[in-house]
């Protein structure tokens, strides 16, 4: 998740697919995750923006997703980009 957030900042994009064709979900799968996953990306100018965004997507609440990872990166303009991946 940190790698994806850093990639979005370094290459100035905000998407699940990088300009070079890399896909977030494929990268997660390549890391060895073979269970069901959900991913979200967020962008904000403050920590409260990110908390608000993350709290609006809560796959952990039903108990089926028990593992999650959060990665953040700070852009040169102060924008924070975050990647959250949930897995079963």
mmCIF file of N, CA and C in Angstrom:
data_model
loop_
_atom_site.group_PDB
_atom_site.id
_atom_site.type_symbol
_atom_site.label_atom_id
_atom_site.label_comp_id
_atom_site.label_asym_id
_atom_site.label_seq_id
_atom_site.Cartn_x
_atom_site.Cartn_y
_atom_site.Cartn_z
ATOM 1 N N UNK A 1 0.815 -1.195 0.000
ATOM 2 C CA UNK A 1 0.000 0.000 0.000
ATOM 3 C C UNK A 1 0.862 1.265 0.000
ATOM 4 N N UNK A 2 1.961 1.226 0.738
ATOM 5 C CA UNK A 2 2.873 2.375 0.693
ATOM 6 C C UNK A 2 3.459 2.552 -0.702
ATOM 7 N N UNK A 3 3.833 1.438 -1.325
ATOM 8 C CA UNK A 3 4.405 1.520 -2.671
ATOM 9 C C UNK A 3 3.429 2.163 -3.647
ATOM 10 N N UNK A 4 2.143 1.782 -3.558
ATOM 11 C CA UNK A 4 1.160 2.334 -4.492
ATOM 12 C C UNK A 4 0.936 3.816 -4.236
ATOM 13 N N UNK A 5 0.840 4.192 -2.973
ATOM 14 C CA UNK A 5 0.663 5.608 -2.645
ATOM 15 C C UNK A 5 1.851 6.425 -3.143
ATOM 16 N N UNK A 6 3.054 5.922 -2.928
ATOM 17 C CA UNK A 6 4.252 6.613 -3.417
ATOM 18 C C UNK A 6 4.278 6.689 -4.937
ATOM 19 N N UNK A 7 3.851 5.620 -5.604
ATOM 20 C CA UNK A 7 3.800 5.603 -7.064
ATOM 21 C C UNK A 7 2.834 6.671 -7.582
ATOM 22 N N UNK A 8 1.670 6.806 -6.913
ATOM 23 C CA UNK A 8 0.703 7.828 -7.337
ATOM 24 C C UNK A 8 1.282 9.228 -7.185
ATOM 25 N N UNK A 9 2.023 9.465 -6.108
ATOM 26 C CA UNK A 9 2.616 10.790 -5.891
ATOM 27 C C UNK A 9 3.744 11.027 -6.897
ATOM 28 N N UNK A 10 4.642 10.067 -7.035
ATOM 29 C CA UNK A 10 5.805 10.217 -7.908
ATOM 30 C C UNK A 10 5.407 10.430 -9.366
ATOM 31 N N UNK A 11 4.374 9.702 -9.808
ATOM 32 C CA UNK A 11 3.955 9.767 -11.213
ATOM 33 C C UNK A 11 2.719 10.636 -11.438
ATOM 34 N N UNK A 12 2.301 11.330 -10.392
ATOM 35 C CA UNK A 12 1.202 12.296 -10.472
ATOM 36 C C UNK A 12 -0.055 11.724 -11.122
ATOM 37 N N UNK A 13 -0.575 10.640 -10.526
ATOM 38 C CA UNK A 13 -1.858 10.087 -10.957
ATOM 39 C C UNK A 13 -2.646 9.682 -9.715
ATOM 40 N N UNK A 14 -3.943 9.493 -9.877
ATOM 41 C CA UNK A 14 -4.816 9.067 -8.781
ATOM 42 C C UNK A 14 -5.795 8.062 -9.362
ATOM 43 N N UNK A 15 -5.394 6.789 -9.333
ATOM 44 C CA UNK A 15 -6.177 5.766 -10.009
ATOM 45 C C UNK A 15 -5.719 4.398 -9.533
ATOM 46 N N UNK A 16 -6.493 3.370 -9.850
ATOM 47 C CA UNK A 16 -6.105 1.995 -9.551
ATOM 48 C C UNK A 16 -5.161 1.429 -10.605
ATOM 49 N N UNK A 17 -4.999 2.163 -11.718
ATOM 50 C CA UNK A 17 -4.082 1.773 -12.780
ATOM 51 C C UNK A 17 -3.086 2.901 -13.007
ATOM 52 N N UNK A 18 -1.796 2.557 -12.964
ATOM 53 C CA UNK A 18 -0.733 3.541 -13.166
ATOM 54 C C UNK A 18 -0.606 3.879 -14.654
ATOM 55 N N UNK A 19 0.005 5.013 -14.963
ATOM 56 C CA UNK A 19 0.196 5.382 -16.375
ATOM 57 C C UNK A 19 0.929 4.317 -17.194
ATOM 58 N N UNK A 20 1.801 3.536 -16.545
ATOM 59 C CA UNK A 20 2.540 2.496 -17.274
ATOM 60 C C UNK A 20 1.770 1.179 -17.373
ATOM 61 N N UNK A 21 0.520 1.162 -16.884
ATOM 62 C CA UNK A 21 -0.315 -0.031 -16.989
ATOM 63 C C UNK A 21 -0.341 -0.908 -15.752
ATOM 64 N N UNK A 22 0.511 -0.643 -14.771
ATOM 65 C CA UNK A 22 0.465 -1.422 -13.528
ATOM 66 C C UNK A 22 -0.911 -1.269 -12.893
ATOM 67 N N UNK A 23 -1.393 -2.347 -12.277
ATOM 68 C CA UNK A 23 -2.685 -2.306 -11.603
ATOM 69 C C UNK A 23 -2.496 -2.644 -10.121
ATOM 70 N N UNK A 24 -3.127 -1.850 -9.274
ATOM 71 C CA UNK A 24 -3.017 -2.060 -7.832
ATOM 72 C C UNK A 24 -3.382 -3.485 -7.441
ATOM 73 N N UNK A 25 -4.517 -3.972 -7.907
ATOM 74 C CA UNK A 25 -4.983 -5.306 -7.518
ATOM 75 C C UNK A 25 -4.003 -6.381 -7.974
ATOM 76 N N UNK A 26 -3.438 -6.249 -9.157
ATOM 77 C CA UNK A 26 -2.455 -7.228 -9.629
ATOM 78 C C UNK A 26 -1.204 -7.203 -8.750
ATOM 79 N N UNK A 27 -0.799 -6.020 -8.310
ATOM 80 C CA UNK A 27 0.360 -5.919 -7.416
ATOM 81 C C UNK A 27 0.079 -6.596 -6.074
ATOM 82 N N UNK A 28 -1.138 -6.422 -5.563
ATOM 83 C CA UNK A 28 -1.508 -7.081 -4.296
ATOM 84 C C UNK A 28 -1.491 -8.590 -4.485
ATOM 85 N N UNK A 29 -2.052 -9.061 -5.580
ATOM 86 C CA UNK A 29 -2.048 -10.507 -5.864
ATOM 87 C C UNK A 29 -0.620 -11.039 -5.997
ATOM 88 N N UNK A 30 0.250 -10.282 -6.650
ATOM 89 C CA UNK A 30 1.644 -10.712 -6.840
ATOM 90 C C UNK A 30 2.388 -10.805 -5.515
ATOM 91 N N UNK A 31 1.908 -10.110 -4.503
ATOM 92 C CA UNK A 31 2.560 -10.171 -3.192
ATOM 93 C C UNK A 31 2.184 -11.430 -2.424
ATOM 94 N N UNK A 32 1.277 -12.243 -3.000
ATOM 95 C CA UNK A 32 0.918 -13.508 -2.373
ATOM 96 C C UNK A 32 -0.467 -13.545 -1.761
ATOM 97 N N UNK A 33 -1.242 -12.506 -1.907
ATOM 98 C CA UNK A 33 -2.602 -12.488 -1.367
ATOM 99 C C UNK A 33 -3.530 -13.200 -2.331
ATOM 100 N N UNK A 34 -4.110 -14.310 -1.878
ATOM 101 C CA UNK A 34 -4.965 -15.119 -2.745
ATOM 102 C C UNK A 34 -6.418 -15.120 -2.305
ATOM 103 N N UNK A 35 -6.748 -14.360 -1.255
ATOM 104 C CA UNK A 35 -8.115 -14.316 -0.763
ATOM 105 C C UNK A 35 -8.857 -13.154 -1.419
ATOM 106 N N UNK A 36 -10.124 -13.018 -1.070
ATOM 107 C CA UNK A 36 -10.910 -11.880 -1.571
ATOM 108 C C UNK A 36 -10.297 -10.587 -1.039
ATOM 109 N N UNK A 37 -10.257 -9.573 -1.891
ATOM 110 C CA UNK A 37 -9.703 -8.281 -1.474
ATOM 111 C C UNK A 37 -10.598 -7.147 -1.967
ATOM 112 N N UNK A 38 -10.512 -6.040 -1.253
ATOM 113 C CA UNK A 38 -11.119 -4.792 -1.680
ATOM 114 C C UNK A 38 -10.062 -3.718 -1.513
ATOM 115 N N UNK A 39 -10.064 -2.757 -2.402
ATOM 116 C CA UNK A 39 -9.075 -1.680 -2.320
ATOM 117 C C UNK A 39 -9.764 -0.342 -2.525
ATOM 118 N N UNK A 40 -9.241 0.657 -1.832
ATOM 119 C CA UNK A 40 -9.735 2.023 -1.956
ATOM 120 C C UNK A 40 -8.538 2.956 -2.005
ATOM 121 N N UNK A 41 -8.673 4.029 -2.756
ATOM 122 C CA UNK A 41 -7.653 5.071 -2.754
ATOM 123 C C UNK A 41 -8.328 6.380 -2.346
ATOM 124 N N UNK A 42 -7.593 7.183 -1.608
ATOM 125 C CA UNK A 42 -8.121 8.441 -1.094
ATOM 126 C C UNK A 42 -7.113 9.540 -1.330
ATOM 127 N N UNK A 43 -7.628 10.757 -1.449
ATOM 128 C CA UNK A 43 -6.771 11.920 -1.596
ATOM 129 C C UNK A 43 -7.353 13.020 -0.719
ATOM 130 N N UNK A 44 -6.487 13.705 0.001
ATOM 131 C CA UNK A 44 -6.950 14.788 0.849
ATOM 132 C C UNK A 44 -5.823 15.722 1.217
ATOM 133 N N UNK A 45 -6.205 16.809 1.853
ATOM 134 C CA UNK A 45 -5.201 17.789 2.254
ATOM 135 C C UNK A 45 -4.897 17.724 3.747
ATOM 136 N N UNK A 46 -5.578 16.813 4.455
ATOM 137 C CA UNK A 46 -5.336 16.694 5.890
ATOM 138 C C UNK A 46 -5.624 15.272 6.351
ATOM 139 N N UNK A 47 -5.159 14.957 7.522
ATOM 140 C CA UNK A 47 -5.419 13.641 8.100
ATOM 141 C C UNK A 47 -6.919 13.443 8.307
ATOM 142 N N UNK A 48 -7.627 14.486 8.688
ATOM 143 C CA UNK A 48 -9.073 14.348 8.896
ATOM 144 C C UNK A 48 -9.795 14.017 7.588
ATOM 145 N N UNK A 49 -9.318 14.548 6.450
ATOM 146 C CA UNK A 49 -9.888 14.175 5.145
ATOM 147 C C UNK A 49 -9.765 12.675 4.911
ATOM 148 N N UNK A 50 -8.595 12.134 5.231
ATOM 149 C CA UNK A 50 -8.363 10.703 5.005
ATOM 150 C C UNK A 50 -9.189 9.854 5.960
ATOM 151 N N UNK A 51 -9.259 10.253 7.214
ATOM 152 C CA UNK A 51 -10.070 9.506 8.185
ATOM 153 C C UNK A 51 -11.522 9.489 7.741
ATOM 154 N N UNK A 52 -12.022 10.631 7.271
ATOM 155 C CA UNK A 52 -13.395 10.702 6.785
ATOM 156 C C UNK A 52 -13.606 9.773 5.590
ATOM 157 N N UNK A 53 -12.663 9.761 4.654
ATOM 158 C CA UNK A 53 -12.769 8.893 3.485
ATOM 159 C C UNK A 53 -12.733 7.427 3.842
ATOM 160 N N UNK A 54 -11.814 7.068 4.721
ATOM 161 C CA UNK A 54 -11.672 5.667 5.126
ATOM 162 C C UNK A 54 -12.889 5.213 5.919
ATOM 163 N N UNK A 55 -13.414 6.063 6.785
ATOM 164 C CA UNK A 55 -14.568 5.669 7.602
ATOM 165 C C UNK A 55 -15.813 5.446 6.751
ATOM 166 N N UNK A 56 -15.852 6.004 5.549
ATOM 167 C CA UNK A 56 -16.977 5.784 4.657
ATOM 168 C C UNK A 56 -16.924 4.447 3.942
ATOM 169 N N UNK A 57 -15.813 3.744 4.041
ATOM 170 C CA UNK A 57 -15.621 2.430 3.410
ATOM 171 C C UNK A 57 -15.116 1.488 4.489
ATOM 172 N N UNK A 58 -16.018 0.718 5.065
ATOM 173 C CA UNK A 58 -15.634 -0.100 6.204
ATOM 174 C C UNK A 58 -15.954 -1.577 5.999
ATOM 175 N N UNK A 59 -15.205 -2.265 5.127
ATOM 176 C CA UNK A 59 -15.446 -3.697 4.935
ATOM 177 C C UNK A 59 -15.147 -4.530 6.176
ATOM 178 N N UNK A 60 -14.460 -3.955 7.160
ATOM 179 C CA UNK A 60 -14.156 -4.709 8.370
ATOM 180 C C UNK A 60 -15.389 -4.890 9.255
ATOM 181 N N UNK A 61 -16.409 -4.076 9.086
ATOM 182 C CA UNK A 61 -17.556 -4.084 9.997
ATOM 183 C C UNK A 61 -18.363 -5.375 9.955
ATOM 184 N N UNK A 62 -18.398 -6.067 8.828
ATOM 185 C CA UNK A 62 -19.192 -7.295 8.771
ATOM 186 C C UNK A 62 -18.391 -8.533 9.157
ATOM 187 N N UNK A 63 -17.122 -8.380 9.430
ATOM 188 C CA UNK A 63 -16.298 -9.496 9.894
ATOM 189 C C UNK A 63 -15.714 -10.367 8.809
ATOM 190 N N UNK A 64 -16.077 -10.161 7.545
ATOM 191 C CA UNK A 64 -15.548 -11.026 6.492
ATOM 192 C C UNK A 64 -14.137 -10.616 6.062
ATOM 193 N N UNK A 65 -13.793 -9.345 6.229
ATOM 194 C CA UNK A 65 -12.442 -8.875 5.920
ATOM 195 C C UNK A 65 -11.720 -8.635 7.251
ATOM 196 N N UNK A 66 -10.672 -9.378 7.493
ATOM 197 C CA UNK A 66 -10.021 -9.341 8.804
ATOM 198 C C UNK A 66 -8.610 -8.769 8.760
ATOM 199 N N UNK A 67 -8.094 -8.510 7.581
ATOM 200 C CA UNK A 67 -6.733 -7.992 7.435
ATOM 201 C C UNK A 67 -6.808 -6.734 6.588
ATOM 202 N N UNK A 68 -6.037 -5.718 6.963
ATOM 203 C CA UNK A 68 -6.001 -4.534 6.120
ATOM 204 C C UNK A 68 -4.643 -3.881 6.189
ATOM 205 N N UNK A 69 -4.334 -3.142 5.153
ATOM 206 C CA UNK A 69 -3.097 -2.382 5.103
ATOM 207 C C UNK A 69 -3.385 -0.982 4.607
ATOM 208 N N UNK A 70 -2.684 -0.007 5.169
ATOM 209 C CA UNK A 70 -2.854 1.390 4.773
ATOM 210 C C UNK A 70 -1.487 1.952 4.437
ATOM 211 N N UNK A 71 -1.387 2.601 3.293
ATOM 212 C CA UNK A 71 -0.148 3.269 2.898
ATOM 213 C C UNK A 71 -0.454 4.709 2.529
ATOM 214 N N UNK A 72 0.432 5.609 2.903
ATOM 215 C CA UNK A 72 0.228 7.017 2.579
ATOM 216 C C UNK A 72 1.491 7.607 1.973
ATOM 217 N N UNK A 73 1.301 8.676 1.202
ATOM 218 C CA UNK A 73 2.425 9.419 0.638
ATOM 219 C C UNK A 73 2.020 10.879 0.547
ATOM 220 N N UNK A 74 2.964 11.743 0.812
ATOM 221 C CA UNK A 74 2.730 13.184 0.787
ATOM 222 C C UNK A 74 3.325 13.772 -0.476
ATOM 223 N N UNK A 75 2.478 14.442 -1.262
ATOM 224 C CA UNK A 75 2.926 15.070 -2.495
ATOM 225 C C UNK A 75 3.590 16.408 -2.230
ATOM 226 N N UNK A 76 4.245 16.941 -3.233
ATOM 227 C CA UNK A 76 4.983 18.198 -3.091
ATOM 228 C C UNK A 76 4.059 19.387 -2.810
ATOM 229 N N UNK A 77 2.771 19.265 -3.146
ATOM 230 C CA UNK A 77 1.824 20.348 -2.896
ATOM 231 C C UNK A 77 1.117 20.202 -1.550
ATOM 232 N N UNK A 78 1.480 19.161 -0.783
ATOM 233 C CA UNK A 78 0.850 18.924 0.511
ATOM 234 C C UNK A 78 -0.318 17.974 0.466
ATOM 235 N N UNK A 79 -0.667 17.490 -0.719
ATOM 236 C CA UNK A 79 -1.761 16.543 -0.853
ATOM 237 C C UNK A 79 -1.310 15.170 -0.356
ATOM 238 N N UNK A 80 -2.166 14.534 0.420
ATOM 239 C CA UNK A 80 -1.886 13.192 0.922
ATOM 240 C C UNK A 80 -2.663 12.205 0.063
ATOM 241 N N UNK A 81 -1.977 11.184 -0.429
ATOM 242 C CA UNK A 81 -2.635 10.107 -1.167
ATOM 243 C C UNK A 81 -2.491 8.839 -0.344
ATOM 244 N N UNK A 82 -3.588 8.144 -0.179
ATOM 245 C CA UNK A 82 -3.618 6.938 0.650
ATOM 246 C C UNK A 82 -4.201 5.766 -0.118
ATOM 247 N N UNK A 83 -3.672 4.602 0.163
ATOM 248 C CA UNK A 83 -4.153 3.358 -0.410
ATOM 249 C C UNK A 83 -4.532 2.445 0.752
ATOM 250 N N UNK A 84 -5.739 1.883 0.698
ATOM 251 C CA UNK A 84 -6.199 0.955 1.723
ATOM 252 C C UNK A 84 -6.607 -0.337 1.021
ATOM 253 N N UNK A 85 -6.071 -1.457 1.499
ATOM 254 C CA UNK A 85 -6.413 -2.764 0.946
ATOM 255 C C UNK A 85 -6.917 -3.636 2.086
ATOM 256 N N UNK A 86 -8.089 -4.231 1.882
ATOM 257 C CA UNK A 86 -8.691 -5.150 2.845
ATOM 258 C C UNK A 86 -8.621 -6.558 2.255
ATOM 259 N N UNK A 87 -8.344 -7.555 3.100
ATOM 260 C CA UNK A 87 -8.302 -8.943 2.648
ATOM 261 C C UNK A 87 -9.004 -9.845 3.651
ATOM 262 N N UNK A 88 -9.472 -10.996 3.152
ATOM 263 C CA UNK A 88 -10.106 -11.970 4.039
ATOM 264 C C UNK A 88 -9.043 -12.835 4.671
#
